[in-house]
Coordinates of C-alpha atoms and ligand atoms in Angstrom, one line a residue:
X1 CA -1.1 127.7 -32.2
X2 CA 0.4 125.2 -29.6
X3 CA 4.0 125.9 -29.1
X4 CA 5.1 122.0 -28.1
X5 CA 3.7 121.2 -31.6
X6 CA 4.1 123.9 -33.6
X7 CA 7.5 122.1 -34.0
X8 CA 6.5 119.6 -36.4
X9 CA 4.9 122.1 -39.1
X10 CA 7.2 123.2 -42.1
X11 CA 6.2 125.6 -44.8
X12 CA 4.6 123.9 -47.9
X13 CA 5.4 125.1 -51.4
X14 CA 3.4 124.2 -53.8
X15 CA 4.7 122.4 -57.7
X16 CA 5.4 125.5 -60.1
X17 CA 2.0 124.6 -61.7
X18 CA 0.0 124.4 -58.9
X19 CA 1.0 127.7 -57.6
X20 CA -2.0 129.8 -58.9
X21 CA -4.8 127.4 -57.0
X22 CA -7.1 128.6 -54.3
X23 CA -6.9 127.4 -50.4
X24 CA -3.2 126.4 -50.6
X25 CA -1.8 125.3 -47.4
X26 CA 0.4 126.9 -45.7
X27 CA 2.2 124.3 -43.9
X28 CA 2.8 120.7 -43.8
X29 CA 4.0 118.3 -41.8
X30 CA 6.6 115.6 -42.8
X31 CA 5.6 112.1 -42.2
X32 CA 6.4 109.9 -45.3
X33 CA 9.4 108.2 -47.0
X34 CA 9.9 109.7 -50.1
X35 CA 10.8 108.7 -53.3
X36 CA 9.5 105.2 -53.0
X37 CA 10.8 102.7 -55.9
X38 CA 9.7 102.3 -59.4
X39 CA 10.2 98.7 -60.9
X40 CA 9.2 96.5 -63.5
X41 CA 6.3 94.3 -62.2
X42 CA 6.4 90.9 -64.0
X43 CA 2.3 90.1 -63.4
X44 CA 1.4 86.7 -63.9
X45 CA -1.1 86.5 -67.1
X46 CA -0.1 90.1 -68.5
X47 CA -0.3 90.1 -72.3
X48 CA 2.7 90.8 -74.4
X49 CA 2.6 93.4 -75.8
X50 CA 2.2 95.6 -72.5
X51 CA 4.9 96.7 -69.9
X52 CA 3.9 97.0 -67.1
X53 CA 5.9 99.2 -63.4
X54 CA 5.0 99.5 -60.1
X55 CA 5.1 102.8 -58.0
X56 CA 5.8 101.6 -54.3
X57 CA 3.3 104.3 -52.5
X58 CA 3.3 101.3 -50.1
X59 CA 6.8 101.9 -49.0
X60 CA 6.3 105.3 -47.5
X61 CA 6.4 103.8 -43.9
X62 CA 6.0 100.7 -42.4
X63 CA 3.5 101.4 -40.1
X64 CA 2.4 104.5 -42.2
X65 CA 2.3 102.4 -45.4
X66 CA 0.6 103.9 -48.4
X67 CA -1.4 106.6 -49.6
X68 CA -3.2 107.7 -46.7
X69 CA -0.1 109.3 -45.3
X70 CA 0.1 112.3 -47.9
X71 CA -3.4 113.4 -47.2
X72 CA -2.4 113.1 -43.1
X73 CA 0.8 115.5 -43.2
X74 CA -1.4 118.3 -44.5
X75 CA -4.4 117.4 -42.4
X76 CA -2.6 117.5 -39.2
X77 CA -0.8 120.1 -39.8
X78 CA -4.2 121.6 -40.3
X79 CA -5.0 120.8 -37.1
X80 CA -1.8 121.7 -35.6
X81 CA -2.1 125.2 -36.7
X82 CA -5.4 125.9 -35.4
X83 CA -4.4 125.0 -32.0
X84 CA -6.1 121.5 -32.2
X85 CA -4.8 119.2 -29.6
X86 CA -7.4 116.0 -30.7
X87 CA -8.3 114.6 -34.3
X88 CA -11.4 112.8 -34.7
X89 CA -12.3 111.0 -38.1
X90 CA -14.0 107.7 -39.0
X91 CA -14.0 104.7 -41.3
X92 CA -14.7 101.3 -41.3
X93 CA -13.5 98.9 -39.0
X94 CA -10.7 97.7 -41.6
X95 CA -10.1 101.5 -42.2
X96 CA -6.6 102.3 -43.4
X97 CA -6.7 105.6 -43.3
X98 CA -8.2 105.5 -39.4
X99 CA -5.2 102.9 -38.9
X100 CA -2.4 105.5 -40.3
X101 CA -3.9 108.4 -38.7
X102 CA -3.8 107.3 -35.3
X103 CA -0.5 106.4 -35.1
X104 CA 0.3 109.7 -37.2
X105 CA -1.1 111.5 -34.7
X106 CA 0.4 110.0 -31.8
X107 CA 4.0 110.9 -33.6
X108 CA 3.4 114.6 -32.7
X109 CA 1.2 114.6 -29.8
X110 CA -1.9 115.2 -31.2
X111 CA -4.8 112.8 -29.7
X112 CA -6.7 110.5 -32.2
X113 CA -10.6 109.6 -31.8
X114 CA -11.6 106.9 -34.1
X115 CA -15.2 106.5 -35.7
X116 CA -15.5 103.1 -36.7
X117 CA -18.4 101.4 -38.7
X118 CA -18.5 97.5 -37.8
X119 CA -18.6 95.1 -40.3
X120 CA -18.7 92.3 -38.2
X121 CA -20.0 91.4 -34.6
X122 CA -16.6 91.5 -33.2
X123 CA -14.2 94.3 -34.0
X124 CA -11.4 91.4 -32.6
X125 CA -7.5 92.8 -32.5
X126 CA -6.2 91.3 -36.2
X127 CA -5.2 93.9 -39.2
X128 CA -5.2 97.3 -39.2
X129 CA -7.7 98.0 -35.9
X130 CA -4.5 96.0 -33.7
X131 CA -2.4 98.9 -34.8
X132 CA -5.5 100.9 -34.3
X133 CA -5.9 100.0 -30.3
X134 CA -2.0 100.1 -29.9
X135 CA -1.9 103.8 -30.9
X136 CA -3.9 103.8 -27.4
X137 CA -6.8 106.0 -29.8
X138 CA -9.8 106.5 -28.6
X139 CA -12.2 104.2 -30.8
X140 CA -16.2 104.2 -30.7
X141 CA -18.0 102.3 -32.8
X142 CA -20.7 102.7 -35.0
X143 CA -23.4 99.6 -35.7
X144 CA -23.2 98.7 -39.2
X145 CA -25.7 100.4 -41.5
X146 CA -24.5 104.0 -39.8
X147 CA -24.9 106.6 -42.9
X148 CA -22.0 108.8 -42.6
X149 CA -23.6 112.6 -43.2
X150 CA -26.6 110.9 -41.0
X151 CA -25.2 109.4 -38.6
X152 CA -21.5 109.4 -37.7
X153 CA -20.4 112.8 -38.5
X154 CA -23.3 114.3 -35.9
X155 CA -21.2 112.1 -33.7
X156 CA -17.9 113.8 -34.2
X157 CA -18.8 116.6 -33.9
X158 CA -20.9 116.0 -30.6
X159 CA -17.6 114.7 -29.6
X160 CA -15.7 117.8 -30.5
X161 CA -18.0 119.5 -28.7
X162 CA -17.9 117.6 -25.5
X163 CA -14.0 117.5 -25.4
X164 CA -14.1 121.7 -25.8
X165 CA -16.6 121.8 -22.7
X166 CA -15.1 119.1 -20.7
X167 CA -11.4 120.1 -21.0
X168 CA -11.3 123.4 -23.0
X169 CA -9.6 121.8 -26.1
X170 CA -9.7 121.7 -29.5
X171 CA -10.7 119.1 -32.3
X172 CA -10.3 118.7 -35.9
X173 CA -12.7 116.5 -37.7
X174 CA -11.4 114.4 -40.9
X175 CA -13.7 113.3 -43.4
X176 CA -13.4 109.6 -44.5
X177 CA -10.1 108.4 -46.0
X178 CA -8.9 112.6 -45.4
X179 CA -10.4 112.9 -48.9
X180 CA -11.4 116.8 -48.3
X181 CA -9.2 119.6 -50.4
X182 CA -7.2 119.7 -47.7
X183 CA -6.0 116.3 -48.2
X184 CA -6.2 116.3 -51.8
X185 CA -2.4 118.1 -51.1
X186 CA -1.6 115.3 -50.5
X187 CA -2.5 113.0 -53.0
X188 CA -1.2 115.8 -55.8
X189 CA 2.4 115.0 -54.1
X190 CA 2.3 111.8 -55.5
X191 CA 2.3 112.9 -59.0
X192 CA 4.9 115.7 -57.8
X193 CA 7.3 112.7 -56.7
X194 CA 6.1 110.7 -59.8
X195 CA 7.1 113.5 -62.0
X196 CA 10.6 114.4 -59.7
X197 CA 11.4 111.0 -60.5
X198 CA 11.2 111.2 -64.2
X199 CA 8.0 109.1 -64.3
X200 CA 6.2 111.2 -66.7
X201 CA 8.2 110.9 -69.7
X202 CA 8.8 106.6 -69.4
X203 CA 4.7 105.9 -69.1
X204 CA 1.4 106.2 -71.1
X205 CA -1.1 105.4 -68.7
X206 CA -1.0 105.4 -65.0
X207 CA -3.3 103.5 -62.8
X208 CA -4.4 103.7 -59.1
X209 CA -7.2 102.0 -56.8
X210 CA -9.6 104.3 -56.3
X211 CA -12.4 104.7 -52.7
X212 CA -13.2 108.0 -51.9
X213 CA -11.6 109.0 -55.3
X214 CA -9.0 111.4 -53.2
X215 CA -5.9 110.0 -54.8
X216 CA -7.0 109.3 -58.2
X217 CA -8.5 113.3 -57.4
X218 CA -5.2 114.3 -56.9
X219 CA -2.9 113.0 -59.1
X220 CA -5.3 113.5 -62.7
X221 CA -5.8 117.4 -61.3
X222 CA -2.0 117.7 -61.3
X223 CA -1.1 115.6 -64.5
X224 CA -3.9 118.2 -65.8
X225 CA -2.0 121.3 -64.0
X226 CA 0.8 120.3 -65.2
X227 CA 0.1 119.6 -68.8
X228 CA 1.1 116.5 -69.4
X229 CA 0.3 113.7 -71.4
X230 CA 0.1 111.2 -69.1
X231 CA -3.3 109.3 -69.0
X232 CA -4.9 108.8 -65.2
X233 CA -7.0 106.0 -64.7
X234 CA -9.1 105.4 -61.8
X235 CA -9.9 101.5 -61.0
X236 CA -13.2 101.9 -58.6
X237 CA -13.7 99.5 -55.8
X238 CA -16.1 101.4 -54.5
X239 CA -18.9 103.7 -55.3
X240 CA -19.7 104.5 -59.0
X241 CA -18.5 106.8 -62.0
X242 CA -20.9 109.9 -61.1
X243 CA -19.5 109.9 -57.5
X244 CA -15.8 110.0 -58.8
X245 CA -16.2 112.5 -61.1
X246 CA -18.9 114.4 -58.9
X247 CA -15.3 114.2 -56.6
X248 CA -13.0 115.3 -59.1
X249 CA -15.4 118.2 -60.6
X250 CA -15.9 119.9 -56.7
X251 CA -11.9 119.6 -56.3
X252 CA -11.5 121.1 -59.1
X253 CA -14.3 124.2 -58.3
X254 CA -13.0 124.7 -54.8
X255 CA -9.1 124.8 -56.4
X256 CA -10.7 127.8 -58.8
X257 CA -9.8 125.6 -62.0
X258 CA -12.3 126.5 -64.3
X259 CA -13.0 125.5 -67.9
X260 CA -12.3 121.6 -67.5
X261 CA -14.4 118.4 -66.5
X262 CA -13.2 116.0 -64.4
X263 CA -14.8 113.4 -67.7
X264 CA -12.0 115.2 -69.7
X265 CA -9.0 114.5 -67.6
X266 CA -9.9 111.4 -65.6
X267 CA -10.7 108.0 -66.8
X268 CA -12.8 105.7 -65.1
X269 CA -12.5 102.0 -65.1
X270 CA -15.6 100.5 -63.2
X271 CA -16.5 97.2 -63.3
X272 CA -14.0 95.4 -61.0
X273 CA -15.4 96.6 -57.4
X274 CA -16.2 92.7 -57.4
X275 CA -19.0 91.9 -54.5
X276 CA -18.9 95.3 -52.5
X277 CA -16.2 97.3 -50.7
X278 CA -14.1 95.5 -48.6
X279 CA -15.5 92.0 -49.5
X280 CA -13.2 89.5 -51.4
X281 CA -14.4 87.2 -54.0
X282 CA -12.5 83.8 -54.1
X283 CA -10.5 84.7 -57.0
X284 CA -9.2 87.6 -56.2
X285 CA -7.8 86.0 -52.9
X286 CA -6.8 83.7 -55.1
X287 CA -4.7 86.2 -57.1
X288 CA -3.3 87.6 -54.2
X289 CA -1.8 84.6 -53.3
X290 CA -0.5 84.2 -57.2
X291 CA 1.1 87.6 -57.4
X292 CA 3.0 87.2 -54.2
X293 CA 4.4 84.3 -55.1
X294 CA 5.4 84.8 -58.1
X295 CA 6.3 88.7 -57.8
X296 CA 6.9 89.4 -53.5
X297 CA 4.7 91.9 -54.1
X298 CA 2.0 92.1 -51.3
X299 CA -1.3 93.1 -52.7
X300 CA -4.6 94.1 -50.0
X301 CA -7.6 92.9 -50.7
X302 CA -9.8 95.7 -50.4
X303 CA -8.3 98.1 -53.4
X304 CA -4.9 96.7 -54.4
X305 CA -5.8 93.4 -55.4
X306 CA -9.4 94.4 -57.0
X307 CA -7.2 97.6 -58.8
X308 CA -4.0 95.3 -60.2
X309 CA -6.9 92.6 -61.6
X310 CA -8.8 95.1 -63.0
X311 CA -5.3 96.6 -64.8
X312 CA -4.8 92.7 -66.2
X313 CA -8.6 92.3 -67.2
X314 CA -8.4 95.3 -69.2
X315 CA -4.9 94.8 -70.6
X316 CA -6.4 91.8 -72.1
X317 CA -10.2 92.4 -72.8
X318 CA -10.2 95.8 -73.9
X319 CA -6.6 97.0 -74.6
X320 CA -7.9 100.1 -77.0
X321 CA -8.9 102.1 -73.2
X322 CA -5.0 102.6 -72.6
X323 CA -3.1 105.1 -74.4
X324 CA 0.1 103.5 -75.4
X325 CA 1.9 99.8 -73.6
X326 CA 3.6 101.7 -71.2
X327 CA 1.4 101.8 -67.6
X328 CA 2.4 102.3 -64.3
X329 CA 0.8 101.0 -61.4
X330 CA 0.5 102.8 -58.5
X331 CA 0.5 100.5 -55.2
X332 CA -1.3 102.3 -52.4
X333 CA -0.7 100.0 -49.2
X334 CA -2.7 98.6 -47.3
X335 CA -0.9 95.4 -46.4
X336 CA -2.3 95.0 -43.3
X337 CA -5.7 94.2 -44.7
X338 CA -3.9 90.5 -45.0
X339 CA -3.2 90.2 -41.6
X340 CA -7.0 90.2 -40.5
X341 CA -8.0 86.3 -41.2
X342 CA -9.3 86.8 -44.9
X343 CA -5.8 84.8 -45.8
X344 CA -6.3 82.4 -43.5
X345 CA -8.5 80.1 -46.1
X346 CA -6.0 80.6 -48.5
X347 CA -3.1 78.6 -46.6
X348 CA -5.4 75.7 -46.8
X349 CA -7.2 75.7 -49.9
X350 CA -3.5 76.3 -51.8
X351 CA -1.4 74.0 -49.3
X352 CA 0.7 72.4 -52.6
X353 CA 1.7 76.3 -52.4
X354 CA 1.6 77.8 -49.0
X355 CA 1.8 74.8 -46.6
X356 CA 5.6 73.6 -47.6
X357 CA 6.1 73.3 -44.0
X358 CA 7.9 70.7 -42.7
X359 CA 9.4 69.0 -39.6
X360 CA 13.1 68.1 -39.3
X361 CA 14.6 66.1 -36.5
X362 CA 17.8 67.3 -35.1
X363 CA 19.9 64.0 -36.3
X364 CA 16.9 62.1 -38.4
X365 CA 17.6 62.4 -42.3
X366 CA 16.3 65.9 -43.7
X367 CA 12.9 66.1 -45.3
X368 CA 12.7 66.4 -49.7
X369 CA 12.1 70.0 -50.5
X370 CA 9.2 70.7 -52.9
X371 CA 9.1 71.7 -56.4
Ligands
PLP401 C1 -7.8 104.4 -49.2 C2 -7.1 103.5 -50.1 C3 -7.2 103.6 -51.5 C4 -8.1 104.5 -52.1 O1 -7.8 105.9 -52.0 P1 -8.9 107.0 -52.1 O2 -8.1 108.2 -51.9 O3 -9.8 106.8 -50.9 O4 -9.6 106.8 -53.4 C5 -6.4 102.7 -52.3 N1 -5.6 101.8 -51.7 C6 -5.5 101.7 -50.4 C7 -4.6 100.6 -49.9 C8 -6.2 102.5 -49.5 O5 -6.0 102.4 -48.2

């Protein structure tokens, strides 16, 4: 283990109910705010007869905003105690996990290698790959159609392998969006705060974005652990129902939970992933723009916004899928999805809105304010 770092690791216990599960962690390191807020979210167009809260996973940091950051304290702390000194991982060019990581990373001196899968020409210096190149990582990038087990992960690890000849040092790889078990430590900590926080008793149904199905993984294996009543949803905006559960059912073999189906404890709500991953559909820009306005809540576009319109479609179209009126929805970052042009549009297209921008004269009369 490397002494410098070795520092930063603290011993992880695990939830009363989660103490009986194979490949535990030993150690973790601490990374996120806790006990983010719970409030009442006011969402324009929600029916009635629903209430509706807002778990802010998306304070836990600015920089190291939203659910990625769980997974990251036990993954490096996986690599810190085997001596690692780099982490290499991929995503996608808009990645927020690759974003969170690198700069997680540079926090306790581990080195970050980025595997980035373009999804335009350019990979350009806006959203989350700016915070990306000013960790200083090391990015390489993959052409578009690259097929993970195919074709980028042969690359990490010819990486890894280079870095150990070339300069005798260790690397840990990290599977897209840190959705291995490891991770999945992570994600169960949310429900751990959620139920610290006296969550579990005030809600019926609790709803989160779901990608590589890690969080959603997480928190219905511990509302299941933990026996409660609580309903999990998982809104996919990406991949389909036999992937998530295929996700949920090898968790739950590898944690040594037998005797229960991921289709018995997680729900799946699947027809809002809207034109593909990580591509917006007018209206759901649209809605972005509505729910900050009216709420100052920022939603992302690639799994916030798709997730919280889903929630609302469903509330109103088929209101029999939730248990009772009382849901909670969880907001898992991603913020700086916003900041990478896809808004830009917006500002024009709702100026009445967004362009109330005006000019004032040091000693001519002052302009009217709008409505
Ligand atoms: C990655 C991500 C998700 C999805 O989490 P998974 O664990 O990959 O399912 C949801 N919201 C945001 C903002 C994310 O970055």
């Amino acid at each position: 283990m490397c002494l410098t770092m070795s520092k930063y690791l603290v011993n992880y216990t695990p939830p009363s109910w989660a103490q009986h599960l194979k490949n535990l962690p030993k150690y973790k390191v601490e990374l996120a705010m806790e006990n983010t807020p719970i409030h009442e979210w006011n969402l324009p167009g929600m029916p009635d007869d629903f209430s509706l809260h807002i778990k802010r996973l998306d304070m836990t940091g600015s920089s190291l905003s939203g659910n990625k950051v769980g997974k990251i304290e036990f993954l490096l702390a996986d690599a810190i105690s085997k001596g690692c000194k780099h982490v290499i991982t991929c995503g996608g060019v808009p990645s927020n996990h690759c974003r969170a990581l690198a700069l997680a990373c540079r926090q306790v001196g581990l080195i970050p290698h980025l595997f980035l899968t373009m999804t335009s020409e350019e990979v350009g210096c806006r959203g989350n790959v700016l915070l990306d190149r000013l960790s200083g990582a090391d990015i390489y990038l993959m052409p578009p159609d690259s097929d993970d087990e195919r074709d980028v992960h042969p690359k990490m690890e010819a990486l890894a392998e280079r870095i150990l000849l070339e300069k005798g040092e260790k690397s840990c790889l990290v599977p897209k969006g840190g959705s291995n078990l490891i991770g999945f430590f992570g994600s169960m900590a949310i429900y751990d705060e959620l139920s610290k926080q006296g969550a579990l008793d005030r809600f019926d149904d609790v709803m989160v974005a779901s990608g590589s199905t890690g969080s959603a993984s997480g928190i219905c294996v511990a509302n299941y652990l933990a026996g409660s009543p609580l309903r999990v949803h998982g809104v996919l905006v990406r991949h389909d129902p036999e992937f998530a559960h295929d996700h949920v059912n090898s968790t739950l073999r590898q944690l040594g939970v037998e005797h229960v189906r991921s289709e018995d404890i997680f729900s799946i709500i699947d027809s809002y992933q809207g034109e593909g991953y990580s591509i917006s559909k007018q209206d759901e820009l649209d809605f972005i723009l509505d729910v900050s306005s009216t709420t100052g809540v920022l939603l992302d576009p690639t799994y916030t916004a798709k997730a919280a319109w889903g929630v609302l479609q469903e509330m109103k179209k088929n209101p029999g899928r939730f248990k009772g009126r009382r849901v909670l929805f969880i907001h898992t970052g991603g913020m700086f999805g916003l900041f990478d042009g896809r808004m830009d549009d917006m500002l024009v297209r709702h100026g009445e809105l967004t362009n109330k921008v005006r000019k004032c004269s040091k000693d001519g009369p002052l302009p009217n304010p709008g409505q």
